[in-house]
């Protein structure tokens, strides 16, 4: 430490600064901290500290492991997207604050794209909020509209943040599982459905909202119009909100159509629809998302936003706006990235499914999204001697990472406490990966039994 | 497309109670006004000069470097190169070990760092002491966390020799400050160098606050975003380095202010693991990750500054020198027209007393609003000069006490400052003719 301070001195630090450093250091060593520490976490975050990603991204960070776990692309974003960011960063004023609720050119572009998709007018200033990823949109929506005494219906399996966010808002999550139609023999994500009677029973006067995720992570289910109508009818009957997480909206495969629940009769006024630049343009590291809905709901999200982080980064928003204009202009053209990415991913999906089947696993073919869940019980890997209290799928994934150098995510991470048993034979693979990654996965899967 | 008729809204109250009383935000209106009317915008606090080349070059290098994984998620609590260099910096500055993984967290601007502090540490019923004037977000953030803000003012002590007032002349009354600490006090928010006054708290003043924190076992949330902008050879003292303070202080910093890139929204907290662990919980349940590329570029910026620390080529040294000159220039301009500047010891803000200047100003409409709000609005609409009323930085109960001050931001190009000066000169001439 003393050497460091002498080096510091040679670098021309004012002697006052140096004296401070030495003085404070000597004080530190002479006063031990003996006072009992009363400053614990606040009530709102009690029990919310653990997180499946913190555990599994660390483990999978080893470069020798073929990482099909966390949902991030290892393919490159389209070159024009990267170019727009380079252009934006070169403009001086784009390195300073922009409009808090969303950079003007971005909210304008979003309103154009979504007006076209939804078939209704969307005001860029009042009906849209730009957030730090869809994650930030979920947080803003829940903080704005959910509180103690409320119940929020969450469909299992669910993107894991829904539960802690609802709890942090002081509300009670009420779970309802997707159930497999064919007695557990599932070939497709379409086999997983909600029981309408069971769903109806979850609604009561305390129900403030239901969180919908379509296309669905992790199963890849694309809710049909009829399924959405069942949910919509209940929302209207019970006067509840719908928080619709549609980050994978462009990733739907042949024979399927993504339908926005907000476009169903009676739903626009009670729905907040969430989207993601990360998933739309394969730029998860840009952390830009948006909430779209009626002004009287969005204005409360804006209040949360102005009291949490105020504005999102400017150059990224500008680049995203330009990318959207490029694709907006070709929304009638099959080369539009919204459609071309989907086609690219469909072939990766099919390849992944084939490889898994050849290894003796039972994949559930997703109709949308870039995840695939797989029933691993058929492999009969005995992990009963692993003396952890963790569910089977956690143990399986850890074993697979260690012995096969392949990573995935255990499905029970996406379940409430009651359903973990139902889902613990499944693990989730991410297939938005470049060919060489899938090639490496292929080698592992082909050699599985050797 | 069809324009559908208005469908039934939800019939019951829809927003959460935590939003009560925090929906108004002063900036939304003033930013709009400035955007519409200003010819010289000295209002909102952001530089209108370019960010330093070495930083924008780092951003471009990251983009063209062929590592497209920089467009994907990085480590949630902070991009490894950034937390590593921040830890190195703060180790030297605080004179203690700083672990990049547990003692540092990256946030979406200092704004989100503050949000994490309040959400992680302030519960319903907790009191939080806020020193007035204060950066306006502290109050609604405390309220949103269910806390009760308790205000204590810096009081002006005008120099007797008729010299210009300095931000150092605004001081806390020690007895008054001590009286604000109660059993319910959870934390005190310190902002040094202070926005809007520019006050740089002295070691003695910080020592007083520290003593009270230790005595009452209270946390300190220390907003030090302007830590590098300290003038006249003064020293920025970090309260976390004072006796008994590391274990109870979360120090907040900002790349936006450090490197003149407010639009990148990269901030951080530095503190003990047993406090930061709770901020991490809030962060992972609210935004989770911060944008990768900006963090990569800021890391490179810090690596450069670490090598050049204290040298004349250091951006921190150069920016500080440049801004001191701009400060002095603005002080002269204002003094020349009869607005009395309070010379700031730090930050890029300057507060001026307009009580003498305003006496001849016609046409400022009267209403319930504090005088300085009306003055600032009138000035931007009629003169094209944007500044911020000081009462925006006071609690509701105290807004009327300081109705004769406005805040100027001088992190502006020469042309902007000259335009402001020309407007003021012309205005003065109109008054006297």
Tab-separated table of N, CA and C in Angstrom, chain A residues 8 11 13 16-17 20 24-25 27-28 31 35 37-39 41-45 48-51 53 70 73-74 82 85-86 89 92 95-97 119-120 135 139 143-147 164-165 169 205 207-208 239 241 266 269 279 282-287 296-297 300 304 306-311 313-316, chain B residues 2 6-8 10-12 14-19 22-23 25 27 44-45 47 50 59 63 68-69 71-73 92 95-96 111-112 115 119-124 140-141 144-145 185-186 203 216-217 219 235 241 243 247-248 257 260-265 274 278 281 284-289 291-292 309-310:
chain	number	residue	atom	x	y	z
A	8	UNK	N	1.924	7.067	-6.466
A	8	UNK	CA	0.882	8.070	-6.613
A	8	UNK	C	1.487	9.455	-6.527
A	11	UNK	N	3.209	10.660	-9.461
A	11	UNK	CA	2.333	11.049	-10.562
A	11	UNK	C	1.784	12.450	-10.367
A	13	UNK	N	0.206	13.863	-7.719
A	13	UNK	CA	-0.997	14.092	-6.931
A	13	UNK	C	-0.710	15.191	-5.935
A	16	UNK	N	-1.896	17.192	-0.567
A	16	UNK	CA	-3.074	17.117	0.306
A	16	UNK	C	-3.772	15.777	0.143
A	17	UNK	N	-3.898	15.358	-1.133
A	17	UNK	CA	-4.543	14.081	-1.431
A	17	UNK	C	-3.769	12.947	-0.803
A	20	UNK	N	-4.218	12.703	2.821
A	20	UNK	CA	-5.526	12.112	3.117
A	20	UNK	C	-5.451	10.602	3.085
A	24	UNK	N	-6.163	8.418	6.330
A	24	UNK	CA	-7.338	7.550	6.425
A	24	UNK	C	-6.937	6.095	6.577
A	25	UNK	N	-5.836	5.722	5.940
A	25	UNK	CA	-5.393	4.339	6.038
A	25	UNK	C	-4.980	4.026	7.475
A	27	UNK	N	-6.101	5.423	10.143
A	27	UNK	CA	-7.306	5.377	10.966
A	27	UNK	C	-7.971	4.017	10.812
A	28	UNK	N	-8.064	3.567	9.546
A	28	UNK	CA	-8.706	2.290	9.269
A	28	UNK	C	-8.096	1.170	10.107
A	31	UNK	N	-9.074	1.307	14.109
A	31	UNK	CA	-10.446	1.214	14.648
A	31	UNK	C	-11.148	-0.012	14.108
A	35	UNK	N	-19.342	-2.650	16.151
A	35	UNK	CA	-20.755	-2.383	16.347
A	35	UNK	C	-21.601	-3.421	15.617
A	37	UNK	N	-24.426	-4.792	13.317
A	37	UNK	CA	-24.911	-4.099	12.139
A	37	UNK	C	-26.413	-4.293	12.009
A	38	UNK	N	-27.175	-3.200	12.145
A	38	UNK	CA	-28.616	-3.358	12.130
A	38	UNK	C	-29.209	-3.189	10.728
A	39	UNK	N	-28.355	-2.846	9.755
A	39	UNK	CA	-28.881	-2.487	8.448
A	39	UNK	C	-29.029	-3.701	7.545
A	41	UNK	N	-31.559	-5.972	4.643
A	41	UNK	CA	-32.276	-5.615	3.421
A	41	UNK	C	-33.689	-5.134	3.758
A	42	UNK	N	-34.245	-4.354	2.858
A	42	UNK	CA	-35.623	-3.903	3.046
A	42	UNK	C	-36.576	-5.084	2.868
A	43	UNK	N	-37.774	-4.910	3.379
A	43	UNK	CA	-38.784	-5.987	3.307
A	43	UNK	C	-39.102	-6.356	1.867
A	44	UNK	N	-39.115	-5.352	0.993
A	44	UNK	CA	-39.560	-5.619	-0.378
A	44	UNK	C	-38.670	-6.603	-1.124
A	45	UNK	N	-37.398	-6.753	-0.707
A	45	UNK	CA	-36.508	-7.675	-1.413
A	45	UNK	C	-36.196	-8.928	-0.588
A	48	UNK	N	-35.541	-12.439	-2.230
A	48	UNK	CA	-35.425	-12.292	-3.682
A	48	UNK	C	-33.988	-12.240	-4.156
A	49	UNK	N	-33.063	-12.596	-3.263
A	49	UNK	CA	-31.653	-12.419	-3.622
A	49	UNK	C	-31.105	-13.503	-4.533
A	50	UNK	N	-31.659	-14.723	-4.467
A	50	UNK	CA	-31.059	-15.758	-5.321
A	50	UNK	C	-31.638	-15.681	-6.715
A	51	UNK	N	-30.908	-16.206	-7.675
A	51	UNK	CA	-31.269	-16.011	-9.060
A	51	UNK	C	-30.595	-17.103	-9.882
A	53	UNK	N	-29.800	-17.341	-12.897
A	53	UNK	CA	-28.801	-16.934	-13.894
A	53	UNK	C	-27.447	-16.715	-13.257
A	70	UNK	N	-28.078	-19.873	-21.305
A	70	UNK	CA	-28.662	-18.530	-21.281
A	70	UNK	C	-29.103	-18.090	-22.672
A	73	UNK	N	-27.859	-14.692	-28.205
A	73	UNK	CA	-27.371	-15.164	-29.500
A	73	UNK	C	-25.850	-15.148	-29.504
A	74	UNK	N	-25.218	-16.137	-30.178
A	74	UNK	CA	-23.803	-15.952	-30.462
A	74	UNK	C	-23.623	-15.673	-31.957
A	82	UNK	N	-25.386	-2.684	-36.635
A	82	UNK	CA	-24.104	-2.262	-36.060
A	82	UNK	C	-23.642	-0.950	-36.684
A	85	UNK	N	-25.309	2.085	-35.217
A	85	UNK	CA	-24.774	2.473	-33.915
A	85	UNK	C	-23.472	3.260	-34.091
A	86	UNK	N	-22.650	2.809	-35.029
A	86	UNK	CA	-21.403	3.533	-35.294
A	86	UNK	C	-21.712	4.955	-35.754
A	89	UNK	N	-22.981	7.120	-32.766
A	89	UNK	CA	-21.934	7.483	-31.798
A	89	UNK	C	-21.066	8.628	-32.297
A	92	UNK	N	-22.213	14.294	-31.966
A	92	UNK	CA	-21.982	14.828	-30.618
A	92	UNK	C	-23.212	14.848	-29.729
A	95	UNK	N	-24.552	11.925	-27.696
A	95	UNK	CA	-23.865	11.412	-26.523
A	95	UNK	C	-24.385	12.059	-25.242
A	96	UNK	N	-25.411	12.910	-25.385
A	96	UNK	CA	-25.996	13.555	-24.209
A	96	UNK	C	-27.444	13.096	-24.029
A	97	UNK	N	-28.040	13.487	-22.885
A	97	UNK	CA	-29.406	13.091	-22.541
A	97	UNK	C	-30.385	13.299	-23.696
A	119	UNK	N	-53.124	-2.302	-36.197
A	119	UNK	CA	-54.292	-1.756	-36.873
A	119	UNK	C	-54.989	-0.681	-36.071
A	120	UNK	N	-54.233	0.091	-35.298
A	120	UNK	CA	-54.840	1.213	-34.568
A	120	UNK	C	-53.791	2.294	-34.413
A	135	UNK	N	-37.040	-6.320	-19.674
A	135	UNK	CA	-36.923	-6.506	-18.225
A	135	UNK	C	-37.351	-5.224	-17.525
A	139	UNK	N	-40.613	-4.407	-15.102
A	139	UNK	CA	-40.465	-3.769	-13.802
A	139	UNK	C	-41.317	-2.502	-13.707
A	143	UNK	N	-44.362	-2.172	-11.074
A	143	UNK	CA	-44.249	-1.141	-10.037
A	143	UNK	C	-45.348	-0.093	-10.169
A	144	UNK	N	-45.757	0.169	-11.414
A	144	UNK	CA	-46.763	1.206	-11.648
A	144	UNK	C	-48.162	0.750	-11.279
A	145	UNK	N	-48.452	-0.529	-11.530
A	145	UNK	CA	-49.840	-0.966	-11.499
A	145	UNK	C	-50.163	-2.038	-10.460
A	146	UNK	N	-49.144	-2.575	-9.804
A	146	UNK	CA	-49.368	-3.682	-8.875
A	146	UNK	C	-48.904	-3.300	-7.478
A	147	UNK	N	-49.682	-3.676	-6.455
A	147	UNK	CA	-49.249	-3.358	-5.099
A	147	UNK	C	-49.770	-4.388	-4.103
A	164	UNK	N	-40.377	-12.798	-8.715
A	164	UNK	CA	-39.786	-11.836	-7.779
A	164	UNK	C	-40.250	-10.398	-8.014
A	165	UNK	N	-40.525	-10.040	-9.260
A	165	UNK	CA	-41.004	-8.668	-9.500
A	165	UNK	C	-42.376	-8.464	-8.874
A	169	UNK	N	-43.253	-5.961	-5.570
A	169	UNK	CA	-44.322	-4.961	-5.559
A	169	UNK	C	-45.305	-5.219	-4.424
A	205	UNK	N	-61.802	-11.218	-7.010
A	205	UNK	CA	-61.802	-9.749	-6.951
A	205	UNK	C	-60.422	-9.130	-6.665
A	207	UNK	N	-57.654	-10.134	-8.067
A	207	UNK	CA	-56.766	-10.297	-9.216
A	207	UNK	C	-56.607	-8.973	-9.949
A	208	UNK	N	-55.373	-8.440	-9.965
A	208	UNK	CA	-55.118	-7.159	-10.619
A	208	UNK	C	-54.685	-7.357	-12.058
A	239	UNK	N	-62.458	-7.592	-14.865
A	239	UNK	CA	-61.871	-6.239	-14.903
A	239	UNK	C	-60.407	-6.255	-14.475
A	241	UNK	N	-56.104	-6.396	-15.585
A	241	UNK	CA	-55.143	-5.976	-16.589
A	241	UNK	C	-54.470	-7.194	-17.203
A	266	UNK	N	-62.048	-5.234	-26.585
A	266	UNK	CA	-62.063	-4.962	-25.150
A	266	UNK	C	-60.720	-5.028	-24.480
A	269	UNK	N	-57.552	-1.359	-23.969
A	269	UNK	CA	-57.599	-0.475	-22.807
A	269	UNK	C	-57.155	-1.118	-21.520
A	279	UNK	N	-34.240	-9.023	-28.569
A	279	UNK	CA	-34.752	-10.211	-29.247
A	279	UNK	C	-35.094	-9.917	-30.701
A	282	UNK	N	-31.347	-9.251	-32.271
A	282	UNK	CA	-30.206	-10.038	-31.789
A	282	UNK	C	-29.145	-9.149	-31.154
A	283	UNK	N	-29.594	-8.182	-30.335
A	283	UNK	CA	-28.666	-7.283	-29.630
A	283	UNK	C	-29.038	-7.214	-28.150
A	284	UNK	N	-28.978	-8.366	-27.477
A	284	UNK	CA	-29.415	-8.397	-26.074
A	284	UNK	C	-28.614	-7.401	-25.226
A	285	UNK	N	-27.402	-7.116	-25.659
A	285	UNK	CA	-26.529	-6.218	-24.892
A	285	UNK	C	-26.853	-4.751	-25.060
A	286	UNK	N	-27.850	-4.420	-25.886
A	286	UNK	CA	-28.255	-3.025	-26.017
A	286	UNK	C	-29.243	-2.661	-24.911
A	287	UNK	N	-29.918	-3.672	-24.366
A	287	UNK	CA	-30.842	-3.450	-23.258
A	287	UNK	C	-31.812	-2.306	-23.554
A	296	UNK	N	-53.666	6.105	-20.447
A	296	UNK	CA	-53.995	6.177	-19.030
A	296	UNK	C	-53.270	5.096	-18.221
A	297	UNK	N	-52.735	4.085	-18.897
A	297	UNK	CA	-51.882	3.098	-18.211
A	297	UNK	C	-50.409	3.494	-18.355
A	300	UNK	N	-48.581	5.971	-16.011
A	300	UNK	CA	-48.097	5.523	-14.703
A	300	UNK	C	-46.746	4.835	-14.832
A	304	UNK	N	-43.056	5.861	-12.996
A	304	UNK	CA	-42.059	4.955	-12.412
A	304	UNK	C	-40.705	5.225	-13.060
A	306	UNK	N	-39.501	7.854	-14.568
A	306	UNK	CA	-38.861	9.137	-14.234
A	306	UNK	C	-38.327	9.129	-12.803
A	307	UNK	N	-38.745	8.155	-12.008
A	307	UNK	CA	-38.244	8.057	-10.642
A	307	UNK	C	-37.315	6.866	-10.431
A	308	UNK	N	-36.937	6.205	-11.504
A	308	UNK	CA	-36.010	5.087	-11.373
A	308	UNK	C	-34.725	5.300	-12.161
A	309	UNK	N	-34.820	5.536	-13.477
A	309	UNK	CA	-33.584	5.814	-14.189
A	309	UNK	C	-33.666	6.986	-15.159
A	310	UNK	N	-34.826	7.522	-15.305
A	310	UNK	CA	-35.139	8.744	-16.045
A	310	UNK	C	-34.990	8.628	-17.552
A	311	UNK	N	-33.781	8.350	-18.052
A	311	UNK	CA	-33.681	8.145	-19.504
A	311	UNK	C	-32.814	6.958	-19.855
A	313	UNK	N	-30.078	5.108	-22.697
A	313	UNK	CA	-28.951	5.634	-23.473
A	313	UNK	C	-29.368	6.149	-24.850
A	314	UNK	N	-28.827	7.298	-25.230
A	314	UNK	CA	-29.225	7.960	-26.466
A	314	UNK	C	-28.711	7.297	-27.751
A	315	UNK	N	-27.392	7.061	-27.886
A	315	UNK	CA	-26.932	6.534	-29.184
A	315	UNK	C	-27.579	5.191	-29.537
A	316	UNK	N	-27.808	4.346	-28.543
A	316	UNK	CA	-28.431	3.056	-28.815
A	316	UNK	C	-29.866	3.244	-29.309
B	2	UNK	N	-57.891	0.844	-39.064
B	2	UNK	CA	-59.085	1.342	-38.370
B	2	UNK	C	-58.698	2.126	-37.127
B	6	UNK	N	-63.136	4.247	-28.388
B	6	UNK	CA	-62.577	4.056	-27.048
B	6	UNK	C	-63.324	2.935	-26.342
B	7	UNK	N	-62.574	1.925	-25.948
B	7	UNK	CA	-63.212	0.816	-25.258
B	7	UNK	C	-63.184	1.055	-23.761
B	8	UNK	N	-63.898	0.229	-23.052
B	8	UNK	CA	-64.028	0.454	-21.621
B	8	UNK	C	-62.681	0.350	-20.926
B	10	UNK	N	-60.410	0.139	-17.353
B	10	UNK	CA	-60.620	-0.530	-16.084
B	10	UNK	C	-61.427	0.404	-15.187
B	11	UNK	N	-62.388	-0.177	-14.494
B	11	UNK	CA	-63.281	0.680	-13.728
B	11	UNK	C	-62.744	1.012	-12.350
B	12	UNK	N	-61.743	0.270	-11.876
B	12	UNK	CA	-61.230	0.585	-10.547
B	12	UNK	C	-59.911	1.351	-10.667
B	14	UNK	N	-56.293	2.285	-10.951
B	14	UNK	CA	-55.385	1.357	-11.577
B	14	UNK	C	-53.939	1.471	-11.075
B	15	UNK	N	-53.515	2.707	-10.669
B	15	UNK	CA	-52.101	2.836	-10.347
B	15	UNK	C	-51.831	2.481	-8.885
B	16	UNK	N	-50.585	2.053	-8.633
B	16	UNK	CA	-50.180	1.680	-7.283
B	16	UNK	C	-49.998	2.923	-6.411
B	17	UNK	N	-50.211	2.757	-5.132
B	17	UNK	CA	-50.104	3.877	-4.196
B	17	UNK	C	-48.690	4.428	-4.085
B	18	UNK	N	-47.703	3.604	-4.403
B	18	UNK	CA	-46.340	4.108	-4.285
B	18	UNK	C	-46.065	5.286	-5.210
B	19	UNK	N	-46.965	5.511	-6.193
B	19	UNK	CA	-46.787	6.630	-7.128
B	19	UNK	C	-47.389	7.923	-6.611
B	22	UNK	N	-45.629	11.549	-6.425
B	22	UNK	CA	-44.341	11.601	-7.118
B	22	UNK	C	-44.517	11.691	-8.628
B	23	UNK	N	-45.751	11.979	-9.050
B	23	UNK	CA	-45.976	11.987	-10.492
B	23	UNK	C	-45.487	13.258	-11.175
B	25	UNK	N	-42.988	15.949	-12.359
B	25	UNK	CA	-41.550	16.082	-12.503
B	25	UNK	C	-41.268	17.362	-13.244
B	27	UNK	N	-38.610	18.562	-14.559
B	27	UNK	CA	-37.767	18.569	-15.752
B	27	UNK	C	-38.568	18.378	-17.022
B	44	UNK	N	-30.750	22.575	-18.338
B	44	UNK	CA	-30.468	21.198	-17.938
B	44	UNK	C	-28.968	20.932	-17.921
B	45	UNK	N	-28.560	20.086	-16.972
B	45	UNK	CA	-27.134	19.864	-16.772
B	45	UNK	C	-26.528	18.844	-17.707
B	47	UNK	N	-23.300	18.752	-20.975
B	47	UNK	CA	-22.378	19.560	-21.782
B	47	UNK	C	-22.922	19.703	-23.205
B	50	UNK	N	-18.392	18.505	-27.310
B	50	UNK	CA	-18.284	17.076	-27.588
B	50	UNK	C	-17.634	16.297	-26.452
B	59	UNK	N	-15.375	3.712	-28.131
B	59	UNK	CA	-16.691	3.202	-28.507
B	59	UNK	C	-16.637	2.661	-29.931
B	63	UNK	N	-16.968	-1.226	-31.505
B	63	UNK	CA	-17.921	-1.580	-32.554
B	63	UNK	C	-17.256	-2.229	-33.751
B	68	UNK	N	-18.507	-9.344	-31.939
B	68	UNK	CA	-19.931	-8.995	-31.922
B	68	UNK	C	-20.613	-9.409	-30.629
B	69	UNK	N	-19.903	-10.152	-29.771
B	69	UNK	CA	-20.504	-10.489	-28.478
B	69	UNK	C	-20.644	-9.248	-27.591
B	71	UNK	N	-22.370	-6.957	-28.402
B	71	UNK	CA	-23.771	-6.578	-28.583
B	71	UNK	C	-24.698	-7.462	-27.759
B	72	UNK	N	-24.111	-8.368	-26.975
B	72	UNK	CA	-24.935	-9.271	-26.159
B	72	UNK	C	-24.732	-8.964	-24.677
B	73	UNK	N	-25.537	-9.607	-23.854
B	73	UNK	CA	-25.471	-9.412	-22.398
B	73	UNK	C	-24.036	-9.537	-21.888
B	92	UNK	N	-7.151	3.246	-4.845
B	92	UNK	CA	-6.203	4.338	-4.634
B	92	UNK	C	-6.881	5.522	-3.952
B	95	UNK	N	-7.936	4.437	-0.360
B	95	UNK	CA	-6.877	3.897	0.482
B	95	UNK	C	-7.272	2.604	1.161
B	96	UNK	N	-7.966	1.736	0.466
B	96	UNK	CA	-8.351	0.447	1.037
B	96	UNK	C	-8.568	-0.535	-0.098
B	111	UNK	N	-28.442	7.890	-11.556
B	111	UNK	CA	-29.869	7.924	-11.234
B	111	UNK	C	-30.345	6.546	-10.785
B	112	UNK	N	-30.028	5.508	-11.550
B	112	UNK	CA	-30.465	4.176	-11.166
B	112	UNK	C	-29.705	3.674	-9.947
B	115	UNK	N	-31.621	4.948	-7.132
B	115	UNK	CA	-32.848	4.159	-7.000
B	115	UNK	C	-32.562	2.859	-6.263
B	119	UNK	N	-34.289	1.689	-2.692
B	119	UNK	CA	-35.126	0.483	-2.689
B	119	UNK	C	-34.521	-0.620	-1.817
B	120	UNK	N	-33.181	-0.657	-1.779
B	120	UNK	CA	-32.502	-1.726	-1.035
B	120	UNK	C	-32.459	-1.447	0.456
B	121	UNK	N	-32.426	-0.155	0.816
B	121	UNK	CA	-32.091	0.195	2.189
B	121	UNK	C	-33.166	0.977	2.950
B	122	UNK	N	-34.150	1.540	2.234
B	122	UNK	CA	-35.159	2.370	2.909
B	122	UNK	C	-36.511	1.660	2.919
B	123	UNK	N	-37.025	1.409	4.102
B	123	UNK	CA	-38.313	0.744	4.259
B	123	UNK	C	-39.362	1.754	4.677
B	124	UNK	N	-40.600	1.320	4.630
B	124	UNK	CA	-41.699	2.165	5.098
B	124	UNK	C	-41.436	2.589	6.528
B	140	UNK	N	-38.636	12.208	-4.324
B	140	UNK	CA	-39.581	11.194	-4.790
B	140	UNK	C	-39.067	9.775	-4.664
B	141	UNK	N	-37.757	9.583	-4.773
B	141	UNK	CA	-37.233	8.223	-4.621
B	141	UNK	C	-37.416	7.739	-3.183
B	144	UNK	N	-41.079	6.926	-2.822
B	144	UNK	CA	-41.476	5.709	-3.536
B	144	UNK	C	-41.064	4.472	-2.744
B	145	UNK	N	-39.987	4.619	-1.943
B	145	UNK	CA	-39.541	3.511	-1.106
B	145	UNK	C	-40.306	3.477	0.219
B	185	UNK	N	-34.214	7.449	11.805
B	185	UNK	CA	-33.356	7.869	10.690
B	185	UNK	C	-32.587	6.676	10.146
B	186	UNK	N	-32.811	6.365	8.852
B	186	UNK	CA	-32.123	5.233	8.250
B	186	UNK	C	-30.861	5.694	7.531
B	203	UNK	N	-13.502	18.866	4.770
B	203	UNK	CA	-13.241	17.715	5.621
B	203	UNK	C	-13.950	17.885	6.964
B	216	UNK	N	-25.464	7.652	15.497
B	216	UNK	CA	-26.844	7.184	15.377
B	216	UNK	C	-26.973	5.934	14.525
B	217	UNK	N	-25.843	5.359	14.125
B	217	UNK	CA	-25.839	4.163	13.288
B	217	UNK	C	-26.701	4.357	12.037
B	219	UNK	N	-26.902	5.178	7.775
B	219	UNK	CA	-26.173	4.982	6.528
B	219	UNK	C	-25.973	6.311	5.808
B	235	UNK	N	-10.052	20.366	-2.584
B	235	UNK	CA	-9.959	18.921	-2.607
B	235	UNK	C	-11.330	18.294	-2.399
B	241	UNK	N	-14.057	7.545	3.130
B	241	UNK	CA	-12.691	7.367	3.623
B	241	UNK	C	-12.525	7.881	5.050
B	243	UNK	N	-13.230	8.077	9.193
B	243	UNK	CA	-13.310	7.055	10.226
B	243	UNK	C	-14.726	6.534	10.418
B	247	UNK	N	-18.014	1.239	6.167
B	247	UNK	CA	-19.001	0.189	6.385
B	247	UNK	C	-20.438	0.656	6.291
B	248	UNK	N	-20.661	1.966	6.270
B	248	UNK	CA	-22.027	2.457	6.254
B	248	UNK	C	-22.302	3.415	5.091
B	257	UNK	N	-21.027	12.329	-16.093
B	257	UNK	CA	-20.416	13.562	-15.607
B	257	UNK	C	-18.902	13.499	-15.699
B	260	UNK	N	-18.263	13.475	-19.676
B	260	UNK	CA	-19.102	14.320	-20.540
B	260	UNK	C	-19.903	13.513	-21.555
B	261	UNK	N	-20.476	12.391	-21.097
B	261	UNK	CA	-21.324	11.564	-21.958
B	261	UNK	C	-22.610	11.210	-21.218
B	262	UNK	N	-23.384	12.237	-20.887
B	262	UNK	CA	-24.588	12.000	-20.084
B	262	UNK	C	-25.534	11.032	-20.782
B	263	UNK	N	-25.481	10.979	-22.107
B	263	UNK	CA	-26.397	10.116	-22.857
B	263	UNK	C	-26.014	8.650	-22.868
B	264	UNK	N	-24.881	8.299	-22.264
B	264	UNK	CA	-24.498	6.889	-22.239
B	264	UNK	C	-25.122	6.170	-21.050
B	265	UNK	N	-25.494	6.943	-20.022
B	265	UNK	CA	-26.168	6.376	-18.860
B	265	UNK	C	-25.388	5.186	-18.279
B	274	UNK	N	-21.730	-5.958	2.335
B	274	UNK	CA	-22.968	-6.200	3.082
B	274	UNK	C	-24.047	-5.154	2.808
B	278	UNK	N	-27.469	-5.992	-1.207
B	278	UNK	CA	-28.886	-5.658	-1.288
B	278	UNK	C	-29.185	-4.814	-2.525
B	281	UNK	N	-29.524	-7.201	-5.320
B	281	UNK	CA	-30.841	-7.833	-5.370
B	281	UNK	C	-31.847	-6.931	-6.068
B	284	UNK	N	-30.949	-6.849	-9.868
B	284	UNK	CA	-31.267	-8.060	-10.632
B	284	UNK	C	-32.768	-8.259	-10.776
B	285	UNK	N	-33.549	-7.545	-9.992
B	285	UNK	CA	-35.001	-7.645	-10.104
B	285	UNK	C	-35.631	-6.411	-10.730
B	286	UNK	N	-34.825	-5.527	-11.282
B	286	UNK	CA	-35.381	-4.340	-11.931
B	286	UNK	C	-34.871	-4.135	-13.353
B	287	UNK	N	-33.568	-3.979	-13.561
B	287	UNK	CA	-33.065	-3.915	-14.928
B	287	UNK	C	-32.142	-5.056	-15.301
B	288	UNK	N	-31.516	-5.607	-14.308
B	288	UNK	CA	-30.629	-6.754	-14.446
B	288	UNK	C	-29.300	-6.439	-15.129
B	289	UNK	N	-29.315	-6.152	-16.417
B	289	UNK	CA	-28.055	-5.846	-17.102
B	289	UNK	C	-28.060	-4.399	-17.568
B	291	UNK	N	-26.265	-1.840	-20.604
B	291	UNK	CA	-25.773	-2.001	-21.974
B	291	UNK	C	-24.273	-2.256	-21.983
B	292	UNK	N	-23.862	-3.218	-22.812
B	292	UNK	CA	-22.473	-3.691	-22.797
B	292	UNK	C	-21.480	-2.724	-23.415
B	309	UNK	N	-3.164	9.661	-14.410
B	309	UNK	CA	-3.693	10.314	-13.204
B	309	UNK	C	-2.774	11.434	-12.718
B	310	UNK	N	-3.347	12.610	-12.517
B	310	UNK	CA	-2.591	13.736	-11.983
B	310	UNK	C	-1.718	14.442	-13.008
